[in-house]
Tab-separated table of N, CA and C in Angstrom:
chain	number	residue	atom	x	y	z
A	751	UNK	N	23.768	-141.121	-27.519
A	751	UNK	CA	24.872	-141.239	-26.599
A	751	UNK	C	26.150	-140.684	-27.228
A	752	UNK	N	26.302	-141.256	-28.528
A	752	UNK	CA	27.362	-140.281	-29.125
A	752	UNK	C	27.476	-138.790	-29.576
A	753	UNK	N	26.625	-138.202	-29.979
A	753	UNK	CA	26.016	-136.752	-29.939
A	753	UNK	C	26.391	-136.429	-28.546
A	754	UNK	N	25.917	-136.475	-27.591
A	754	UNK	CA	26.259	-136.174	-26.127
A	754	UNK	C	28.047	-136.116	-25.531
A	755	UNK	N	28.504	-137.765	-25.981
A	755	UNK	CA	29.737	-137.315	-25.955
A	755	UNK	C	30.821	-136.685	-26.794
A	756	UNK	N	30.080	-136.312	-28.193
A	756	UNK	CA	31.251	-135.387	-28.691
A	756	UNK	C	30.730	-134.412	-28.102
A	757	UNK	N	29.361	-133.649	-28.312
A	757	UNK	CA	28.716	-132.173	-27.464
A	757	UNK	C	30.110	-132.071	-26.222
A	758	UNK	N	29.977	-133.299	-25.312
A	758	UNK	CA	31.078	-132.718	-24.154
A	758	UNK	C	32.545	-132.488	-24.401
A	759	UNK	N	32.846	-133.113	-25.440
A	759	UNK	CA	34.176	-133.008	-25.322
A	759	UNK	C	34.201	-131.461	-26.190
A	760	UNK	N	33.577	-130.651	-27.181
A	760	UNK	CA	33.921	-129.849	-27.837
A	760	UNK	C	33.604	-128.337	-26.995
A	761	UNK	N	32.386	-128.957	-25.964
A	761	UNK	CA	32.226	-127.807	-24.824
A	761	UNK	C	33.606	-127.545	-23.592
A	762	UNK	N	33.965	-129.338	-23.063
A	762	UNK	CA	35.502	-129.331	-22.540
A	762	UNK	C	36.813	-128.461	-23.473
A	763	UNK	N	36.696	-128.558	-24.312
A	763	UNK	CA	37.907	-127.696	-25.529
A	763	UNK	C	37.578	-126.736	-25.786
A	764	UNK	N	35.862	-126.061	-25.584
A	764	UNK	CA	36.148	-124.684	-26.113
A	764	UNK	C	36.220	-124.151	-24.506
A	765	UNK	N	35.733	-125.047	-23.403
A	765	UNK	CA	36.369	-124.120	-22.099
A	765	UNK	C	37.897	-123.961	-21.974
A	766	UNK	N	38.392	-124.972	-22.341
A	766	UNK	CA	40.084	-125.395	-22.040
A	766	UNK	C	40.991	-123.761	-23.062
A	767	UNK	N	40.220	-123.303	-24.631
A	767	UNK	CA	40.897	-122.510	-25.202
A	767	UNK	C	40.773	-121.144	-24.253
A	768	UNK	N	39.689	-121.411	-23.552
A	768	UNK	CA	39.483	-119.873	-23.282
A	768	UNK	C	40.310	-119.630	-21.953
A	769	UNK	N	40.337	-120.360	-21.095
A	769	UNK	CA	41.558	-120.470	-20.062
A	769	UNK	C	42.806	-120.099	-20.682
A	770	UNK	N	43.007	-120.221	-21.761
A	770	UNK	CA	44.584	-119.701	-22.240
A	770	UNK	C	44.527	-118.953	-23.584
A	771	UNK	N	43.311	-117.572	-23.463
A	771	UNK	CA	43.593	-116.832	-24.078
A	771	UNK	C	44.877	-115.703	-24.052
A	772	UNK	N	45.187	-115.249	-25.296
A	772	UNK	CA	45.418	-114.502	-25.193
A	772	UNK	C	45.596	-112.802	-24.885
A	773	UNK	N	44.539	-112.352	-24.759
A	773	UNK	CA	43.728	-111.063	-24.594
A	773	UNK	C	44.118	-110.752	-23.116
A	774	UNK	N	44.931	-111.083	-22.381
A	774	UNK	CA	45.520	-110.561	-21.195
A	774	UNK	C	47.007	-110.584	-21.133
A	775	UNK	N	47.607	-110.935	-22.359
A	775	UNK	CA	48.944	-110.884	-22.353
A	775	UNK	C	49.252	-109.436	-21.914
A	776	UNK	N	50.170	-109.232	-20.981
A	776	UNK	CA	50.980	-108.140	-20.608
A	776	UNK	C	50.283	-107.377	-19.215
A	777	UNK	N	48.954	-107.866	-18.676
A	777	UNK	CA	48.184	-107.071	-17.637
A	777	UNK	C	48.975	-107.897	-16.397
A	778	UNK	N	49.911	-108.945	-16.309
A	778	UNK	CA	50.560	-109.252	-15.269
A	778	UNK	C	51.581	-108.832	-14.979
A	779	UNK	N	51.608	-108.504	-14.158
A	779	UNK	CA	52.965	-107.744	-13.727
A	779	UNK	C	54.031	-108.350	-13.064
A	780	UNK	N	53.807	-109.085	-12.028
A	780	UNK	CA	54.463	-110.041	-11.410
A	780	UNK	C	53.908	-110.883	-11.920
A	781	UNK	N	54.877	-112.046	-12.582
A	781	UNK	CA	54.200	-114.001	-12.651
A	781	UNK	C	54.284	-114.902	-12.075
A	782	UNK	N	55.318	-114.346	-10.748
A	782	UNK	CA	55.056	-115.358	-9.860
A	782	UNK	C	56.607	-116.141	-9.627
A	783	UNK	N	56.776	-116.771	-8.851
A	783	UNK	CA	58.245	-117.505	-9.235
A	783	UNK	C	58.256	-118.330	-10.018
A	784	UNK	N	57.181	-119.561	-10.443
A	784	UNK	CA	57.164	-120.478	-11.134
A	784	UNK	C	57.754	-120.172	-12.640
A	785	UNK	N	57.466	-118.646	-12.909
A	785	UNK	CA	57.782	-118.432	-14.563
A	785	UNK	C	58.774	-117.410	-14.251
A	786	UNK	N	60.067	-117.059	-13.358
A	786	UNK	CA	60.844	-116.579	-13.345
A	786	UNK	C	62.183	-117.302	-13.301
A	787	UNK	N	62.614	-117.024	-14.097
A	787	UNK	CA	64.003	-118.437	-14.486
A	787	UNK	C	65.002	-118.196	-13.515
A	788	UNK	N	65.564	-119.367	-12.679
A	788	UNK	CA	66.179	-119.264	-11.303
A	788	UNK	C	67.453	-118.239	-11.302
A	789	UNK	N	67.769	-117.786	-10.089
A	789	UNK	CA	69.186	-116.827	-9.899
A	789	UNK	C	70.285	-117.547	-9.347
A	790	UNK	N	71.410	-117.307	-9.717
A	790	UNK	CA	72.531	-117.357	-8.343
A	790	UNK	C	72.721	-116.865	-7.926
A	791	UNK	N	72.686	-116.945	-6.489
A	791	UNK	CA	72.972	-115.899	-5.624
A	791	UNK	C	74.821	-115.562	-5.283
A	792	UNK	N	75.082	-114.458	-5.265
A	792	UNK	CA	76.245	-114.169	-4.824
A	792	UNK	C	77.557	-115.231	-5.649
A	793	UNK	N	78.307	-115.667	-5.347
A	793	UNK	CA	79.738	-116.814	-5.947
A	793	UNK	C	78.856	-117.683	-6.258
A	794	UNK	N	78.147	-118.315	-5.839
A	794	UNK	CA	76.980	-119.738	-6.046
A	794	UNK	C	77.008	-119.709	-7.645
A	795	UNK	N	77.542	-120.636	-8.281
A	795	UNK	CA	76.995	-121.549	-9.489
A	795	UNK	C	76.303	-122.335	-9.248
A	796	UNK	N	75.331	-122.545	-10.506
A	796	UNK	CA	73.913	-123.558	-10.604
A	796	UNK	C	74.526	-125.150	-10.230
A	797	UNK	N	73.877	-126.080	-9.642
A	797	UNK	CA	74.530	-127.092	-9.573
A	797	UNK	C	75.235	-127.744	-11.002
A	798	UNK	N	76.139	-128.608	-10.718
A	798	UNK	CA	77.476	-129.252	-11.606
A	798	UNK	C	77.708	-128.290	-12.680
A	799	UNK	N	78.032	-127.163	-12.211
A	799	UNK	CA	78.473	-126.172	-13.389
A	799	UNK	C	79.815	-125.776	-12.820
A	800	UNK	N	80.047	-125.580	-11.505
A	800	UNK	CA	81.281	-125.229	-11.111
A	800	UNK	C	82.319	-125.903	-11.480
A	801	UNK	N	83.433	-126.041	-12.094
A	801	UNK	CA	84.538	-126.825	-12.636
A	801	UNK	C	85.343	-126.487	-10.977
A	802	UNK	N	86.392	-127.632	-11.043
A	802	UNK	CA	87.304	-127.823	-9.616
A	802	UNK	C	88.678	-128.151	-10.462
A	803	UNK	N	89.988	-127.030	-10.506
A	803	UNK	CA	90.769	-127.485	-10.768
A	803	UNK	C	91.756	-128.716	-9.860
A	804	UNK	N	92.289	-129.691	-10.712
A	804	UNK	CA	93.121	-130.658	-10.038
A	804	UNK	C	94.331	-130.977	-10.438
A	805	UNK	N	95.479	-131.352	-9.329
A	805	UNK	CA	96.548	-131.950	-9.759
A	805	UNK	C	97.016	-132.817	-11.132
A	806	UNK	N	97.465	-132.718	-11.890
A	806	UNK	CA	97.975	-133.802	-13.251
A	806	UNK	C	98.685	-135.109	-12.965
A	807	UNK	N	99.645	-134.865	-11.850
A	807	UNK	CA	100.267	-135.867	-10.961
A	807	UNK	C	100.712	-135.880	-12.603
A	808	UNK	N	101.401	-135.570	-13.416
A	808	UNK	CA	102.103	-135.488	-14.829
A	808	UNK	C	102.799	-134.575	-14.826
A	809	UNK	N	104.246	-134.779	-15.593
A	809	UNK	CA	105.124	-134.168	-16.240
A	809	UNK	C	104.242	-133.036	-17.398
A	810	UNK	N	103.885	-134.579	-18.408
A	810	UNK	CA	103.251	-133.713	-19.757
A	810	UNK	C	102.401	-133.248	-19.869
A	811	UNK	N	101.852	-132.582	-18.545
A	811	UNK	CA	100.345	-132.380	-18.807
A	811	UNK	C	99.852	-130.588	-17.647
A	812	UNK	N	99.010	-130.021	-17.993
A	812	UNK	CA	98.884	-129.276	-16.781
A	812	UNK	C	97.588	-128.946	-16.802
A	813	UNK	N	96.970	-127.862	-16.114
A	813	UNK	CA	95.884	-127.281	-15.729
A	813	UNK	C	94.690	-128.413	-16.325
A	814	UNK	N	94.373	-129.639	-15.124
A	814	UNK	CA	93.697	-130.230	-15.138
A	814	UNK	C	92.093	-129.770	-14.498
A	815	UNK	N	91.278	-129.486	-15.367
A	815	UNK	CA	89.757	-129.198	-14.773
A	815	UNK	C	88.552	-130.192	-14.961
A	816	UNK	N	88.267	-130.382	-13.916
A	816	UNK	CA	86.958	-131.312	-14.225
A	816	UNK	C	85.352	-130.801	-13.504
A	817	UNK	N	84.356	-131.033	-13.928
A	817	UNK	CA	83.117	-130.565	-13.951
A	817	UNK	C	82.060	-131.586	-13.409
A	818	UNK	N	81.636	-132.089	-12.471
A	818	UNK	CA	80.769	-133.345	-12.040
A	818	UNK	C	81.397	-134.721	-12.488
A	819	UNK	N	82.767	-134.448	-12.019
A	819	UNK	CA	83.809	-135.551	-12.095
A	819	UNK	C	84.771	-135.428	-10.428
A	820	UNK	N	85.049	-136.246	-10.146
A	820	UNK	CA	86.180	-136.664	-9.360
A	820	UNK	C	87.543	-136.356	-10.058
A	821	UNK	N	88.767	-135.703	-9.214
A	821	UNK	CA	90.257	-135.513	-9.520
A	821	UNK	C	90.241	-136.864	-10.219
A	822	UNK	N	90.378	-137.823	-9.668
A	822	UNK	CA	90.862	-139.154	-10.179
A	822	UNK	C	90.539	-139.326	-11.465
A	823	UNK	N	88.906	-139.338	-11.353
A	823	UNK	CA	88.434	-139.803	-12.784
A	823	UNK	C	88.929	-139.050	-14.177
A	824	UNK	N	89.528	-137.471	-13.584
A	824	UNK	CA	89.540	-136.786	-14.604
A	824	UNK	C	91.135	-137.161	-15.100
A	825	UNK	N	91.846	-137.536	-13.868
A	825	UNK	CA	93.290	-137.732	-14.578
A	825	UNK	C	93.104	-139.402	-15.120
A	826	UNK	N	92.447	-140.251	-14.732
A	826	UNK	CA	92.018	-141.670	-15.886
A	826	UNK	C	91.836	-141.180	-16.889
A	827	UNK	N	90.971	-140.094	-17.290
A	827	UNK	CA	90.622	-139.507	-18.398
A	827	UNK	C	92.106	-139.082	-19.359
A	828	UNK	N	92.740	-138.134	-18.403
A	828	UNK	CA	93.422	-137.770	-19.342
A	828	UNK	C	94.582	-138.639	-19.290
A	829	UNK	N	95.344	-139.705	-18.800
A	829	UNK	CA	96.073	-140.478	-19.038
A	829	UNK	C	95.591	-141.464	-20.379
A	830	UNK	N	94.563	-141.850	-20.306
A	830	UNK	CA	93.636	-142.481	-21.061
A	830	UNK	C	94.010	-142.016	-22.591
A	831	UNK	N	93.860	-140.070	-22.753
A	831	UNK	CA	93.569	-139.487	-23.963
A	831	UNK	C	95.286	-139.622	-24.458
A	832	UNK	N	96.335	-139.695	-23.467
A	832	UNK	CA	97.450	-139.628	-23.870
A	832	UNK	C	98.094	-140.171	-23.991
A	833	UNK	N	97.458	-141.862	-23.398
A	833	UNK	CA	97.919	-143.063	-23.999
A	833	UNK	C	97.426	-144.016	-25.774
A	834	UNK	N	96.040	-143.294	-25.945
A	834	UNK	CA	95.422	-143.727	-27.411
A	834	UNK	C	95.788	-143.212	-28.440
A	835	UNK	N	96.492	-143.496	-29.231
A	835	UNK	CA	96.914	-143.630	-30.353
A	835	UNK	C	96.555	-143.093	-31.335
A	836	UNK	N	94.982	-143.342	-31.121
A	836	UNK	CA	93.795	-142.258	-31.888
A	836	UNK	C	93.941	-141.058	-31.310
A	837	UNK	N	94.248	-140.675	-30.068
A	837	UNK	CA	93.814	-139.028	-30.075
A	837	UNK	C	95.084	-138.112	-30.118
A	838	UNK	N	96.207	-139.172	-30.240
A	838	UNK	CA	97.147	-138.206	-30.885
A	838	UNK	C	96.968	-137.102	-32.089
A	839	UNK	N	97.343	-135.702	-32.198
A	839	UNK	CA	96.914	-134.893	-33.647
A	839	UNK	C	98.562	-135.363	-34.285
A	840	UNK	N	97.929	-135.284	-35.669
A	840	UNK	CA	98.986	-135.967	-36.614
A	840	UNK	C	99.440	-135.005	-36.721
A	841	UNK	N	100.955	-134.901	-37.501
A	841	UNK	CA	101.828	-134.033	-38.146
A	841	UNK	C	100.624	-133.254	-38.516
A	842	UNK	N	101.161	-131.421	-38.222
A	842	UNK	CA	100.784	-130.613	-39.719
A	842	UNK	C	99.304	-129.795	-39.088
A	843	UNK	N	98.175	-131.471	-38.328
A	843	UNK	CA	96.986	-131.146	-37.883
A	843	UNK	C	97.042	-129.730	-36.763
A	844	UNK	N	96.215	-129.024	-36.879
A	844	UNK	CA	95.485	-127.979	-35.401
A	844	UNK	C	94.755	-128.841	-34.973
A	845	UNK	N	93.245	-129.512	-35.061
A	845	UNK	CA	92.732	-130.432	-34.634
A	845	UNK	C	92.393	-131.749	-34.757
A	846	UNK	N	92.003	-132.277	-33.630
A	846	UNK	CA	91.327	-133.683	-33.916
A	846	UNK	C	90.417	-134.260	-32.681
A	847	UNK	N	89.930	-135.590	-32.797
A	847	UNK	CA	89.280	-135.778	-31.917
A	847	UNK	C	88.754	-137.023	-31.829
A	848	UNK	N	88.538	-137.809	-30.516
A	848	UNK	CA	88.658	-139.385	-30.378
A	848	UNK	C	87.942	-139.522	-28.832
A	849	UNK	N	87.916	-141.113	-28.997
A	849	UNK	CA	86.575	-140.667	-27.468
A	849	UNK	C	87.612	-141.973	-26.451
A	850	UNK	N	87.642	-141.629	-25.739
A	850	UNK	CA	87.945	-142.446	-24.469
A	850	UNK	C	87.044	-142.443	-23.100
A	851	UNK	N	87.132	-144.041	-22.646
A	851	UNK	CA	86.412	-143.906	-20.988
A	851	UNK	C	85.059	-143.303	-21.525
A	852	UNK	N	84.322	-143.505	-22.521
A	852	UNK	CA	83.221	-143.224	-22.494
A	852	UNK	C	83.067	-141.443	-22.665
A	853	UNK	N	84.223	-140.929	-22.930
A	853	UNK	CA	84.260	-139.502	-23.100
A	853	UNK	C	84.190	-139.107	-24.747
A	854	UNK	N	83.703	-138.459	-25.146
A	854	UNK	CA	84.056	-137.784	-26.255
A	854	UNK	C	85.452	-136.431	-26.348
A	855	UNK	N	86.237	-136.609	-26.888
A	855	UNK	CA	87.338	-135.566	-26.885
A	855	UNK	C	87.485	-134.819	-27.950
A	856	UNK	N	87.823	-133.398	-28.024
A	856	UNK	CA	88.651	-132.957	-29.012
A	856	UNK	C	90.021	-132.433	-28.928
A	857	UNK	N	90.483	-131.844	-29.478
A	857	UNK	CA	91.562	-131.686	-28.641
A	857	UNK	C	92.235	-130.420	-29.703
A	858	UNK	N	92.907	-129.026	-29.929
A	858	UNK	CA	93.069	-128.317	-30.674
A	858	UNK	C	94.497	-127.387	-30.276
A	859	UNK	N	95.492	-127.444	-31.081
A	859	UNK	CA	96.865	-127.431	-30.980
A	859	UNK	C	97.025	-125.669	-30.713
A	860	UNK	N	97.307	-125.250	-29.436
A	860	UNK	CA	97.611	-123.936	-28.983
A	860	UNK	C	98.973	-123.456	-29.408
A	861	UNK	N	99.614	-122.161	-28.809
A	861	UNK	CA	100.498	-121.664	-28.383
A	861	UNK	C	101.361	-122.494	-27.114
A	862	UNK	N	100.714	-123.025	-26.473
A	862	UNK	CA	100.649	-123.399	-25.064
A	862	UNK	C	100.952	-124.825	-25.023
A	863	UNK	N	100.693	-125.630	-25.673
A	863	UNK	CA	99.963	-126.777	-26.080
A	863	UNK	C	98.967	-127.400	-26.640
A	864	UNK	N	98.638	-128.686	-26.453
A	864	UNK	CA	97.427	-128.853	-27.023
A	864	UNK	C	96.140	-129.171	-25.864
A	865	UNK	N	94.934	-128.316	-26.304
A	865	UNK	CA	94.174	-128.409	-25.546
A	865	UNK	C	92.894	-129.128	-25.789
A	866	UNK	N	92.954	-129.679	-24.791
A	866	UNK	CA	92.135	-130.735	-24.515
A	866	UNK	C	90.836	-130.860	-23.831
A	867	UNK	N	89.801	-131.001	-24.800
A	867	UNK	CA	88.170	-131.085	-23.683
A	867	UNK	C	87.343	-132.428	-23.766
A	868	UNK	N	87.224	-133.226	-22.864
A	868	UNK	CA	86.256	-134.120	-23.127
A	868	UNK	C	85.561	-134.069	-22.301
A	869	UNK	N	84.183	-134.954	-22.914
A	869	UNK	CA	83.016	-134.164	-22.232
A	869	UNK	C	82.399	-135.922	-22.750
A	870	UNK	N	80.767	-136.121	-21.677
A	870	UNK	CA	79.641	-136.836	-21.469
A	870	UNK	C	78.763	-136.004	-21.061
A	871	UNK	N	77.480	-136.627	-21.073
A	871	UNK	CA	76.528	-135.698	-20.967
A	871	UNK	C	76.430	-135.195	-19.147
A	872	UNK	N	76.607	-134.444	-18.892
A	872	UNK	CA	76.188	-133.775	-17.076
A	872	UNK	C	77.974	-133.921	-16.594
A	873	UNK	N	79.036	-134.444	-17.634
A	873	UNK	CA	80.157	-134.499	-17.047
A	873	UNK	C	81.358	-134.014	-18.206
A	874	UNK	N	82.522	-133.093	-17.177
A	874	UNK	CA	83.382	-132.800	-18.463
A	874	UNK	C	84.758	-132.855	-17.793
A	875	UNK	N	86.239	-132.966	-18.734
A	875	UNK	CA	87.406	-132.896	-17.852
A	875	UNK	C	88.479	-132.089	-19.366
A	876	UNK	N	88.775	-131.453	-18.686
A	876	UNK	CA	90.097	-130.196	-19.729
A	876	UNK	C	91.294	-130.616	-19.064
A	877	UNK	N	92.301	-130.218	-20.066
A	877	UNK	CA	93.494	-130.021	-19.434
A	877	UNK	C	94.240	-129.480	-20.575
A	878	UNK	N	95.653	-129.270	-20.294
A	878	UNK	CA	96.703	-129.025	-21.484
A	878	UNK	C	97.751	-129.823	-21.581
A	879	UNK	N	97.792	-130.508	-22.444
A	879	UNK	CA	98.780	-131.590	-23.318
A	879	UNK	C	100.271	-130.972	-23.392
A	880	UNK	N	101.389	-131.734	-23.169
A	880	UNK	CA	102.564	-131.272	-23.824
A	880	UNK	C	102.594	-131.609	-25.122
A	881	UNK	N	102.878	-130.111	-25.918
A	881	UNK	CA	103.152	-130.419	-27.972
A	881	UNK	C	103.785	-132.267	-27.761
A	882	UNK	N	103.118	-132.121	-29.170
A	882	UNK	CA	102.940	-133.815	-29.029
A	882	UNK	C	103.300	-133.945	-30.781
């Protein structure tokens, strides 16, 4: 009985290798859609990739963008980054970085200001800081 069931399983595995030989690599020409990695069509971004710029409703703050976030959530966010103490950059610093609201931030001292990205996983919110 055991003879029999290894016999099947090594006859099941040597059918299973031969189903995915190699020796026909390249005779397909078309593969079909399943193995063609998706398009966008026309303006269309892939879903939650499109960023939506939003209001700052702030003095110190501008070009607010958020990514599979709500306006709101993204200015909690950044009120949030510009009320903690931690994500202030110290004297002297170009960067730094501190997490709020469950965000991870960095934040890196421009021409412009300081700019600001925090991000979660499937969600992100930017903006620009007044020099601080």
């Amino acid at each position: 009985m055991r003879l029999a069931s290894a016999l099947a399983i090594i006859a099941l595995a040597a059918a299973m290798a031969g189903c995915d030989s190699s020796s026909d690599e390249g005779t397909q020409t078309n593969p079909g859609p399943a193995a063609q990695p998706p398009r966008a069509s026309g303006a269309e971004a892939p879903v939650g990739a499109a960023a939506k710029s939003c209001d700052t409703h702030a003095v110190d703050a501008k070009a607010l963008r958020v990514t599979a976030v709500s306006c709101g959530e993204g200015r909690r966010v950044m009120f949030a980054w510009q009320r903690a103490e931690s994500c202030g950059l110290i004297d002297g610093a170009s960067r730094g970085s501190c997490a709020v609201r469950s965000y991870r931030c960095l934040a890196a001292r421009t021409d412009r200001g300081i700019s600001v990205s925090c991000a979660r996983p499937g969600h992100s919110v930017a903006f620009i800081a007044k020099r601080g």
